[in-house]
Structures are given as structure tokens and as C-alpha cells.
PDB file of C-alpha atoms in Angstrom:
ATOM      1  CA  MET M   1      30.607  -6.551-117.476  1.00 97.00           C
ATOM      2  CA  TYR M   2      32.669  -6.877-114.505  1.00 99.00           C
ATOM      3  CA  HIS M   3      31.124  -7.035-111.079  1.00 99.00           C
ATOM      4  CA  GLY M   4      33.010  -6.670-107.644  1.00 99.00           C
ATOM      5  CA  ILE M   5      30.817  -7.665-104.367  1.00 99.00           C
ATOM      6  CA  ASP M   6      31.686  -6.638-100.889  1.00 98.00           C
ATOM      7  CA  PHE M   7      29.712  -9.117 -98.602  1.00 98.00           C
ATOM      8  CA  SER M   8      28.833  -8.976 -95.046  1.00 97.00           C
ATOM      9  CA  GLY M   9      26.389 -12.120 -93.401  1.00 96.00           C
ATOM     10  CA  ALA M  10      25.395  -9.811 -91.128  1.00 96.00           C
ATOM     11  CA  ALA M  11      21.678  -9.660 -89.892  1.00 95.00           C
ATOM     12  CA  ARG M  12      20.475  -6.460 -91.607  1.00 95.00           C
ATOM     13  CA  PRO M  13      23.369  -6.632 -94.040  1.00 97.00           C
ATOM     14  CA  GLY M  14      21.596  -4.007 -96.834  1.00 96.00           C
ATOM     15  CA  ASP M  15      23.933  -1.345 -96.093  1.00 96.00           C
ATOM     16  CA  ASP M  16      27.146  -3.729 -95.580  1.00 97.00           C
ATOM     17  CA  ILE M  17      26.800  -5.312 -98.844  1.00 98.00           C
ATOM     18  CA  TRP M  18      28.210  -3.001-101.934  1.00 99.00           C
ATOM     19  CA  LEU M  19      27.884  -4.290-105.562  1.00 99.00           C
ATOM     20  CA  ALA M  20      30.044  -2.249-108.292  1.00 99.00           C
ATOM     21  CA  SER M  21      29.769  -3.030-112.041  1.00 99.00           C
ATOM     22  CA  ALA M  22      32.383  -1.561-114.442  1.00 99.00           C
ATOM     23  CA  ARG M  23      32.896  -1.666-118.267  1.00 98.00           C
ATOM     24  CA  PRO M  24      36.341  -2.898-119.511  1.00 98.00           C
ATOM     25  CA  THR M  25      37.659   0.002-121.844  1.00 96.00           C
ATOM     26  CA  GLY M  26      40.719  -0.182-124.223  1.00 90.00           C
ATOM     27  CA  ASP M  27      42.870   1.363-121.446  1.00 92.00           C
ATOM     28  CA  GLY M  28      40.886  -0.640-118.378  1.00 96.00           C
ATOM     29  CA  LEU M  29      37.692   0.204-117.298  1.00 98.00           C
ATOM     30  CA  ARG M  30      34.844   2.226-116.846  1.00 99.00           C
ATOM     31  CA  LEU M  31      32.419   2.955-113.103  1.00 98.00           C
ATOM     32  CA  ASP M  32      29.317   2.749-114.047  1.00 98.00           C
ATOM     33  CA  ALA M  33      27.805   2.222-110.707  1.00 97.00           C
ATOM     34  CA  CYS M  34      28.384   1.613-107.177  1.00 98.00           C
ATOM     35  CA  GLN M  35      25.536   0.884-104.839  1.00 98.00           C
ATOM     36  CA  SER M  36      24.627  -0.499-101.035  1.00 98.00           C
ATOM     37  CA  ALA M  37      22.551  -3.677-101.151  1.00 98.00           C
ATOM     38  CA  SER M  38      19.256  -1.594 -99.759  1.00 98.00           C
ATOM     39  CA  GLU M  39      19.494   0.420-102.808  1.00 98.00           C
ATOM     40  CA  ARG M  40      19.940  -2.072-105.837  1.00 97.00           C
ATOM     41  CA  PHE M  41      17.117  -4.406-104.227  1.00 98.00           C
ATOM     42  CA  ASP M  42      15.119  -1.987-101.779  1.00 97.00           C
ATOM     43  CA  THR M  43      15.588  -4.190 -98.940  1.00 96.00           C
ATOM     44  CA  THR M  44      17.612  -4.207 -95.583  1.00 95.00           C
ATOM     45  CA  GLY M  45      16.890  -7.591 -93.790  1.00 96.00           C
ATOM     46  CA  ARG M  46      19.378 -10.671 -94.731  1.00 97.00           C
ATOM     47  CA  GLU M  47      17.277 -12.889 -96.462  1.00 97.00           C
ATOM     48  CA  ALA M  48      15.788 -11.104 -98.057  1.00 98.00           C
ATOM     49  CA  VAL M  49      18.767  -9.231 -99.064  1.00 98.00           C
ATOM     50  CA  LEU M  50      20.628 -12.466 -99.832  1.00 98.00           C
ATOM     51  CA  ASP M  51      17.368 -13.924-101.930  1.00 98.00           C
ATOM     52  CA  ALA M  52      17.594 -10.554-103.932  1.00 98.00           C
ATOM     53  CA  LEU M  53      21.697 -10.878-104.677  1.00 99.00           C
ATOM     54  CA  ARG M  54      21.189 -14.449-105.515  1.00 98.00           C
ATOM     55  CA  ALA M  55      18.702 -14.019-108.132  1.00 98.00           C
ATOM     56  CA  TRP M  56      20.834 -10.939-109.278  1.00 98.00           C
ATOM     57  CA  LEU M  57      24.022 -13.470-109.723  1.00 98.00           C
ATOM     58  CA  ALA M  58      21.935 -16.024-111.614  1.00 98.00           C
ATOM     59  CA  ASP M  59      21.411 -13.333-114.417  1.00 97.00           C
ATOM     60  CA  VAL M  60      23.900 -10.974-114.300  1.00 96.00           C
ATOM     61  CA  GLU M  61      26.276 -10.280-117.090  1.00 95.00           C
ATOM     62  CA  GLY M  62      29.569 -11.077-117.283  1.00 97.00           C
ATOM     63  CA  VAL M  63      31.977 -11.712-114.304  1.00 99.00           C
ATOM     64  CA  ALA M  64      30.856 -11.066-110.680  1.00 99.00           C
ATOM     65  CA  GLY M  65      33.815 -11.666-107.632  1.00 99.00           C
ATOM     66  CA  LEU M  66      32.511 -12.061-104.217  1.00 99.00           C
ATOM     67  CA  ASP M  67      34.841 -11.136-101.338  1.00 99.00           C
ATOM     68  CA  VAL M  68      33.870 -14.014 -99.249  1.00 99.00           C
ATOM     69  CA  SER M  69      35.438 -17.228 -98.781  1.00 99.00           C
ATOM     70  CA  PHE M  70      34.325 -20.042-101.240  1.00 99.00           C
ATOM     71  CA  GLY M  71      36.009 -23.337 -99.304  1.00 99.00           C
ATOM     72  CA  LEU M  72      37.269 -24.748 -96.174  1.00 99.00           C
ATOM     73  CA  PRO M  73      40.584 -26.116 -95.632  1.00 99.00           C
ATOM     74  CA  ARG M  74      40.826 -29.882 -97.032  1.00 98.00           C
ATOM     75  CA  VAL M  75      41.309 -31.240 -93.582  1.00 98.00           C
ATOM     76  CA  LEU M  76      38.180 -29.917 -92.189  1.00 98.00           C
ATOM     77  CA  VAL M  77      35.968 -31.736 -94.939  1.00 98.00           C
ATOM     78  CA  PRO M  78      35.206 -35.303 -94.172  1.00 98.00           C
ATOM     79  CA  ALA M  79      36.542 -37.904 -97.009  1.00 97.00           C
ATOM     80  CA  ASP M  80      33.067 -38.200 -98.450  1.00 96.00           C
ATOM     81  CA  ALA M  81      32.356 -34.911 -99.222  1.00 98.00           C
ATOM     82  CA  SER M  82      35.898 -34.386-100.431  1.00 97.00           C
ATOM     83  CA  GLU M  83      35.469 -35.695-103.985  1.00 97.00           C
ATOM     84  CA  SER M  84      34.763 -32.377-105.629  1.00 98.00           C
ATOM     85  CA  TRP M  85      33.802 -28.774-104.875  1.00 98.00           C
ATOM     86  CA  ARG M  86      30.570 -29.295-105.697  1.00 98.00           C
ATOM     87  CA  ALA M  87      30.549 -32.570-103.033  1.00 98.00           C
ATOM     88  CA  PHE M  88      31.905 -30.173-100.185  1.00 99.00           C
ATOM     89  CA  LEU M  89      28.777 -27.310-101.075  1.00 99.00           C
ATOM     90  CA  ARG M  90      26.304 -30.067-100.848  1.00 99.00           C
ATOM     91  CA  TRP M  91      27.789 -31.346 -97.310  1.00 99.00           C
ATOM     92  CA  PHE M  92      28.119 -27.743 -95.951  1.00 99.00           C
ATOM     93  CA  ALA M  93      25.127 -26.640 -96.720  1.00 99.00           C
ATOM     94  CA  ALA M  94      23.420 -30.037 -95.247  1.00 99.00           C
ATOM     95  CA  THR M  95      25.563 -29.982 -92.008  1.00 99.00           C
ATOM     96  CA  PHE M  96      25.144 -26.347 -91.440  1.00 99.00           C
ATOM     97  CA  ALA M  97      21.704 -25.897 -92.375  1.00 98.00           C
ATOM     98  CA  ASP M  98      20.228 -24.722 -89.191  1.00 98.00           C
ATOM     99  CA  ALA M  99      23.422 -22.770 -87.946  1.00 98.00           C
ATOM    100  CA  ASP M 100      24.603 -19.783 -86.825  1.00 98.00           C
ATOM    101  CA  GLY M 101      28.805 -18.051 -87.469  1.00 98.00           C
ATOM    102  CA  LYS M 102      28.725 -18.948 -83.917  1.00 98.00           C
ATOM    103  CA  SER M 103      28.079 -22.816 -84.163  1.00 98.00           C
ATOM    104  CA  MET M 104      29.827 -23.297 -87.232  1.00 99.00           C
ATOM    105  CA  GLN M 105      32.922 -22.099 -86.018  1.00 99.00           C
ATOM    106  CA  ALA M 106      32.840 -24.260 -82.941  1.00 99.00           C
ATOM    107  CA  ALA M 107      31.905 -26.945 -84.818  1.00 98.00           C
ATOM    108  CA  LEU M 108      34.979 -26.372 -87.315  1.00 99.00           C
ATOM    109  CA  LYS M 109      37.334 -25.758 -84.142  1.00 98.00           C
ATOM    110  CA  GLN M 110      36.215 -28.875 -83.168  1.00 98.00           C
ATOM    111  CA  ARG M 111      37.023 -30.520 -86.556  1.00 98.00           C
ATOM    112  CA  ALA M 112      40.099 -29.051 -86.233  1.00 98.00           C
ATOM    113  CA  ARG M 113      40.880 -30.432 -82.814  1.00 97.00           C
ATOM    114  CA  ALA M 114      40.334 -33.924 -83.781  1.00 96.00           C
ATOM    115  CA  SER M 115      42.987 -33.625 -86.776  1.00 96.00           C
ATOM    116  CA  ASP M 116      46.794 -34.012 -87.165  1.00 92.00           C
ATOM    117  CA  ALA M 117      46.735 -29.999 -88.184  1.00 94.00           C
ATOM    118  CA  ASP M 118      49.091 -27.282 -85.819  1.00 93.00           C
ATOM    119  CA  GLY M 119      45.927 -24.860 -84.868  1.00 95.00           C
ATOM    120  CA  ILE M 120      42.790 -24.573 -84.588  1.00 97.00           C
ATOM    121  CA  GLU M 121      41.847 -21.699 -86.857  1.00 97.00           C
ATOM    122  CA  LEU M 122      43.444 -22.784 -90.013  1.00 98.00           C
ATOM    123  CA  LYS M 123      43.691 -21.290 -93.424  1.00 98.00           C
ATOM    124  CA  ARG M 124      42.807 -22.566 -96.474  1.00 99.00           C
ATOM    125  CA  LEU M 125      46.477 -22.779 -99.193  1.00 98.00           C
ATOM    126  CA  THR M 126      44.909 -19.516-101.078  1.00 99.00           C
ATOM    127  CA  ASP M 127      44.462 -17.492 -97.087  1.00 98.00           C
ATOM    128  CA  GLY M 128      48.048 -17.575 -96.192  1.00 97.00           C
ATOM    129  CA  PRO M 129      49.950 -16.021 -99.436  1.00 97.00           C
ATOM    130  CA  THR M 130      47.431 -13.331 -99.637  1.00 98.00           C
ATOM    131  CA  GLY M 131      47.024 -12.391 -96.129  1.00 97.00           C
ATOM    132  CA  ALA M 132      43.074 -13.673 -95.853  1.00 98.00           C
ATOM    133  CA  SER M 133      41.968 -14.993 -92.264  1.00 98.00           C
ATOM    134  CA  SER M 134      40.803 -18.465 -91.552  1.00 99.00           C
ATOM    135  CA  PRO M 135      37.204 -18.991 -93.629  1.00 99.00           C
ATOM    136  CA  TYR M 136      36.036 -19.534 -89.577  1.00 99.00           C
ATOM    137  CA  SER M 137      37.164 -16.808 -87.533  1.00 98.00           C
ATOM    138  CA  PHE M 138      35.607 -14.264 -85.307  1.00 97.00           C
ATOM    139  CA  ILE M 139      35.711 -11.689 -88.591  1.00 96.00           C
ATOM    140  CA  THR M 140      34.826 -14.201 -91.579  1.00 98.00           C
ATOM    141  CA  ARG M 141      32.414 -16.927 -89.939  1.00 98.00           C
ATOM    142  CA  TYR M 142      29.032 -14.984 -90.520  1.00 98.00           C
ATOM    143  CA  GLN M 143      29.947 -14.125 -94.441  1.00 98.00           C
ATOM    144  CA  THR M 144      31.543 -18.250 -94.874  1.00 99.00           C
ATOM    145  CA  LEU M 145      28.121 -19.387 -93.360  1.00 99.00           C
ATOM    146  CA  HIS M 146      26.039 -17.056 -95.351  1.00 99.00           C
ATOM    147  CA  GLY M 147      28.047 -16.447 -98.294  1.00 99.00           C
ATOM    148  CA  ILE M 148      28.314 -20.733 -99.313  1.00 99.00           C
ATOM    149  CA  ARG M 149      25.084 -21.806 -97.464  1.00 99.00           C
ATOM    150  CA  ASP M 150      23.093 -19.114 -98.715  1.00 99.00           C
ATOM    151  CA  VAL M 151      24.905 -17.930-101.941  1.00 99.00           C
ATOM    152  CA  LEU M 152      27.032 -19.944-103.765  1.00 99.00           C
ATOM    153  CA  ALA M 153      25.542 -23.683-102.588  1.00 99.00           C
ATOM    154  CA  PRO M 154      21.813 -22.845-104.251  1.00 99.00           C
ATOM    155  CA  LEU M 155      23.828 -21.344-107.439  1.00 98.00           C
ATOM    156  CA  VAL M 156      26.356 -23.640-107.710  1.00 98.00           C
ATOM    157  CA  LEU M 157      24.285 -27.160-106.863  1.00 98.00           C
ATOM    158  CA  ASP M 158      21.196 -25.779-109.312  1.00 97.00           C
ATOM    159  CA  GLY M 159      23.345 -24.973-112.402  1.00 96.00           C
ATOM    160  CA  GLN M 160      22.717 -21.707-112.479  1.00 97.00           C
ATOM    161  CA  VAL M 161      26.346 -20.105-112.519  1.00 98.00           C
ATOM    162  CA  SER M 162      29.874 -20.681-113.313  1.00 98.00           C
ATOM    163  CA  VAL M 163      32.423 -20.864-110.524  1.00 99.00           C
ATOM    164  CA  GLU M 164      36.265 -20.485-111.429  1.00 98.00           C
ATOM    165  CA  PRO M 165      38.767 -22.048-110.914  1.00 99.00           C
ATOM    166  CA  MET M 166      36.563 -25.091-108.954  1.00 98.00           C
ATOM    167  CA  ALA M 167      33.618 -25.527-111.518  1.00 97.00           C
ATOM    168  CA  PRO M 168      33.648 -23.914-114.814  1.00 96.00           C
ATOM    169  CA  SER M 169      30.293 -24.635-116.759  1.00 93.00           C
ATOM    170  CA  GLU M 170      27.579 -22.433-119.097  1.00 88.00           C
ATOM    171  CA  GLY M 171      26.081 -19.184-117.071  1.00 89.00           C
ATOM    172  CA  PRO M 172      27.601 -15.822-115.481  1.00 97.00           C
ATOM    173  CA  THR M 173      30.486 -16.791-114.160  1.00 98.00           C
ATOM    174  CA  LEU M 174      32.204 -15.943-110.548  1.00 99.00           C
ATOM    175  CA  CYS M 175      35.170 -15.640-108.832  1.00 99.00           C
ATOM    176  CA  GLU M 176      36.373 -15.438-105.055  1.00 99.00           C
ATOM    177  CA  ILE M 177      38.616 -11.924-104.393  1.00 99.00           C
ATOM    178  CA  TYR M 178      39.713 -10.614-101.495  1.00 99.00           C
ATOM    179  CA  PRO M 179      40.301  -6.552-101.782  1.00 98.00           C
ATOM    180  CA  ALA M 180      43.065  -5.891 -99.648  1.00 98.00           C
ATOM    181  CA  ALA M 181      45.294  -8.107-102.075  1.00 98.00           C
ATOM    182  CA  THR M 182      44.922  -6.592-104.813  1.00 99.00           C
ATOM    183  CA  LEU M 183      45.624  -3.336-103.538  1.00 98.00           C
ATOM    184  CA  GLY M 184      48.644  -4.260-101.656  1.00 97.00           C
ATOM    185  CA  GLY M 185      49.344  -5.866-105.644  1.00 97.00           C
ATOM    186  CA  LEU M 186      48.715  -2.121-106.628  1.00 98.00           C
ATOM    187  CA  GLY M 187      51.135  -0.998-104.272  1.00 98.00           C
ATOM    188  CA  LEU M 188      47.973   1.435-102.553  1.00 98.00           C
ATOM    189  CA  PRO M 189      46.839   1.149 -99.117  1.00 97.00           C
ATOM    190  CA  ASP M 190      45.793  -1.963 -98.239  1.00 96.00           C
ATOM    191  CA  GLU M 191      45.171  -1.658 -94.420  1.00 95.00           C
ATOM    192  CA  GLN M 192      44.076   1.598 -92.394  1.00 96.00           C
ATOM    193  CA  TYR M 193      41.599   2.740 -94.318  1.00 95.00           C
ATOM    194  CA  LYS M 194      38.163   2.271 -93.308  1.00 95.00           C
ATOM    195  CA  GLY M 195      36.081   1.640 -90.017  1.00 89.00           C
ATOM    196  CA  ASN M 196      36.806   5.289 -88.479  1.00 88.00           C
ATOM    197  CA  LYS M 197      39.391   3.551 -86.355  1.00 90.00           C
ATOM    198  CA  HIS M 198      42.180   4.702 -87.337  1.00 89.00           C
ATOM    199  CA  ASP M 199      43.734   8.750 -88.455  1.00 92.00           C
ATOM    200  CA  GLY M 200      43.799   9.286 -91.677  1.00 95.00           C
ATOM    201  CA  GLU M 201      41.199   7.326 -92.903  1.00 96.00           C
ATOM    202  CA  ARG M 202      40.032   9.350 -95.318  1.00 97.00           C
ATOM    203  CA  ALA M 203      43.174  10.467 -96.841  1.00 98.00           C
ATOM    204  CA  ARG M 204      43.926   6.917 -97.994  1.00 98.00           C
ATOM    205  CA  ARG M 205      40.483   6.236 -99.379  1.00 98.00           C
ATOM    206  CA  GLU M 206      41.460   9.330-101.486  1.00 98.00           C
ATOM    207  CA  GLN M 207      45.061   8.045-102.167  1.00 98.00           C
ATOM    208  CA  ILE M 208      43.475   4.658-102.942  1.00 98.00           C
ATOM    209  CA  VAL M 209      41.056   6.195-105.643  1.00 99.00           C
ATOM    210  CA  ALA M 210      43.452   8.319-106.876  1.00 98.00           C
ATOM    211  CA  GLY M 211      45.412   4.797-107.732  1.00 98.00           C
ATOM    212  CA  LEU M 212      42.901   3.117-108.593  1.00 98.00           C
ATOM    213  CA  ARG M 213      42.093   5.972-112.101  1.00 98.00           C
ATOM    214  CA  GLU M 214      45.901   6.006-112.348  1.00 97.00           C
ATOM    215  CA  TRP M 215      45.836   1.929-112.881  1.00 97.00           C
ATOM    216  CA  GLY M 216      42.988   2.917-115.505  1.00 98.00           C
ATOM    217  CA  VAL M 217      39.319   2.589-113.453  1.00 98.00           C
ATOM    218  CA  ALA M 218      37.784   5.849-115.075  1.00 98.00           C
ATOM    219  CA  MET M 219      34.702   7.169-113.340  1.00 98.00           C
ATOM    220  CA  ASP M 220      32.802  10.434-112.572  1.00 97.00           C
ATOM    221  CA  ASP M 221      33.842  12.920-109.699  1.00 97.00           C
ATOM    222  CA  ALA M 222      30.242  12.027-108.015  1.00 96.00           C
ATOM    223  CA  LEU M 223      30.986   8.381-107.899  1.00 97.00           C
ATOM    224  CA  ALA M 224      34.878   9.128-106.487  1.00 98.00           C
ATOM    225  CA  ALA M 225      33.661  11.294-103.949  1.00 98.00           C
ATOM    226  CA  ARG M 226      31.068   8.521-102.947  1.00 97.00           C
ATOM    227  CA  LEU M 227      34.091   6.204-102.568  1.00 98.00           C
ATOM    228  CA  VAL M 228      36.437   8.880-100.195  1.00 98.00           C
ATOM    229  CA  ASP M 229      32.780   9.652 -98.324  1.00 97.00           C
ATOM    230  CA  GLU M 230      31.798   5.807 -97.354  1.00 96.00           C
ATOM    231  CA  SER M 231      33.940   5.519 -93.984  1.00 95.00           C
ATOM    232  CA  GLY M 232      33.085   1.853 -93.879  1.00 95.00           C
ATOM    233  CA  GLY M 233      35.271   1.073 -96.959  1.00 97.00           C
ATOM    234  CA  ASP M 234      32.711  -1.199 -98.615  1.00 98.00           C
ATOM    235  CA  ALA M 235      31.974   0.777-101.581  1.00 98.00           C
ATOM    236  CA  LEU M 236      35.466   1.219-102.064  1.00 98.00           C
ATOM    237  CA  ASP M 237      36.792  -2.450-101.654  1.00 98.00           C
ATOM    238  CA  ALA M 238      33.405  -3.459-104.305  1.00 99.00           C
ATOM    239  CA  VAL M 239      35.180  -1.185-106.489  1.00 99.00           C
ATOM    240  CA  VAL M 240      38.780  -2.501-105.981  1.00 99.00           C
ATOM    241  CA  GLY M 241      36.790  -5.992-106.912  1.00 99.00           C
ATOM    242  CA  THR M 242      36.411  -5.118-110.481  1.00 99.00           C
ATOM    243  CA  VAL M 243      39.899  -4.746-111.144  1.00 99.00           C
ATOM    244  CA  ALA M 244      40.619  -8.087-109.603  1.00 99.00           C
ATOM    245  CA  VAL M 245      38.008  -9.938-111.468  1.00 99.00           C
ATOM    246  CA  ALA M 246      39.774  -7.679-114.939  1.00 98.00           C
ATOM    247  CA  ARG M 247      42.745  -9.312-113.647  1.00 98.00           C
ATOM    248  CA  ALA M 248      41.861 -13.133-113.314  1.00 98.00           C
ATOM    249  CA  VAL M 249      39.790 -11.891-117.089  1.00 98.00           C
ATOM    250  CA  GLU M 250      42.920 -10.716-118.208  1.00 97.00           C
ATOM    251  CA  ASP M 251      45.142 -13.841-117.056  1.00 97.00           C
ATOM    252  CA  ASP M 252      41.908 -16.555-118.212  1.00 97.00           C
ATOM    253  CA  PHE M 253      41.790 -17.669-114.633  1.00 98.00           C
ATOM    254  CA  ALA M 254      44.722 -18.980-114.366  1.00 98.00           C
ATOM    255  CA  VAL M 255      45.703 -19.911-110.597  1.00 98.00           C
ATOM    256  CA  GLU M 256      49.220 -20.052-108.548  1.00 98.00           C
ATOM    257  CA  GLU M 257      49.072 -24.018-108.595  1.00 97.00           C
ATOM    258  CA  GLU M 258      51.343 -23.889-104.796  1.00 97.00           C
ATOM    259  CA  ARG M 259      48.234 -21.941-103.542  1.00 97.00           C
ATOM    260  CA  TYR M 260      45.400 -23.842-105.195  1.00 98.00           C
ATOM    261  CA  ASP M 261      43.191 -26.467-103.598  1.00 98.00           C
ATOM    262  CA  PRO M 262      40.580 -27.349-105.808  1.00 98.00           C
ATOM    263  CA  LEU M 263      38.249 -27.960-102.657  1.00 98.00           C
ATOM    264  CA  GLU M 264      39.122 -25.224-100.869  1.00 99.00           C
ATOM    265  CA  GLY M 265      38.616 -22.960-102.990  1.00 99.00           C
ATOM    266  CA  TYR M 266      41.322 -19.848-105.043  1.00 99.00           C
ATOM    267  CA  ILE M 267      41.558 -16.017-104.002  1.00 99.00           C
ATOM    268  CA  TYR M 268      41.822 -14.071-107.413  1.00 99.00           C
ATOM    269  CA  ALA M 269      43.508 -10.683-106.710  1.00 96.00           C
TER     270      ALA M 269
END
């Protein structure tokens, strides 16, 4: 099974985190389910949702792609936490144990100012080429904090999951995805299709669903309608995540070396 998770660090992320599950077929994928976290786990608060998501990921069958940064720019990580990605996770979880998104962002900006880097909202090697934001931008700061500290670090440091390409091991496999990059790679609209902020959003979602079906994602009409109706785009992004996972698996989780630093993480698109 291939799973796509559109992640959120919101205070009540039950309706913002979406999970899609698809089975590989001879000519693509068959979408089995797409649900919000509140539907899947019957809860809405951040701690309860993330606890449930973590438990689900520890037992999930197959490969799950999460739309959240798996790391930080190398220059922001102290030398004694730069030996491996696992060492980074330990440092991050300890350093930001009591932080919120804003205080984490402020601390990382201060580290950037103290470095030789150009700018204060730095990107990883994998972010620029895929169009992703800095992991601690205004948009991503809460996602990154809760994704790394509350989901990835406990799962990886307890040996419950495998993470490609930084920490392959036994257990369910996780990888980082970025749906906008996948949409762009498929030649489909990768902006102005969600959020109730732009004219023509629904038409773009319809175009994306049609494009996914043409690529090889089979789905019931009721599921297709739900992806179009969910104006936040979270459901659609979760489904696009299953395509990113399928492409990563097909390529044996190969990386483009010029945009991969094993400390920072890697986006599979």
C-alpha cells in the first residue's frame, strides 16, 4: 500500500491533516480511501491527532509519504548533531522540547544570522529545486516543529520505522513528499487550486483529478467528487502524495545527488 499524508501543525489539525491510501495495480494505483484525521482517528486536538498518527504510522502497511520537512539546513545544526540524521533528530527534539512554532523560528533565524549563510530563512538543498519553502518560514514553522519533534523523532529513535533515504531499516517506510512539486512534474496546476483565495480554484481541482486519473489513479466517482469539493485542497494533496510515493518506490528511492544532503532530508516528487 502507498499512503499520502497532507500534514498540519495547527492547534486542532483534525480537519487539516488528510490521509490517502492507494494500492499499486498493473497500470497505476487504485485509491482505496481518503479521509481527514478527524474521520480516521475520531479526534481533533493536536496532541491526540499526532499521537494517533504516530501509532498508525508505526503499524502501517507499505510506504507513507508525509508533506513536512524532515530536516533543517545543515548550517543551522551544531557540529555534534551533524554526524547523522538520527543525531539531528535527538538534538532537535531536545532543543525544541518546550518550543512553539514561533519560538523555534526565532531561534533558527538567530542561528542563521550567526552563521556565514546569506539570509535568515534558509532552505535545504532539496527545497530550492522543488519549489519548497524554508522549513521554518511563516508557512511551515508549525508543521516542521510538530512533524519532526512529535512524529518523526519518536518513531525513528524508537526504531519503529524506516526512513528513506536517510535511515533505511526494518518496519514501515516513510519518506518526505511535496505535492506541488509532484503536480508540476505531471504538468498539472500546482498553485491557485485551494484555499478559497483565487478565482477558478474548483476548475483547477477538477483538472487535477482528471489528470491523476489519466496518469493511472483509479478512483470511484464519489471519491473524485470529494477531492473536488474539499476546497482546502488537503484531500487532493494527500492523494497526490500517493503518486509521489509510487514514483519513489518505482525508482528504488534513488536521489538526485545535487539536491541531497543526508542530514537535511530529501523530497520525493
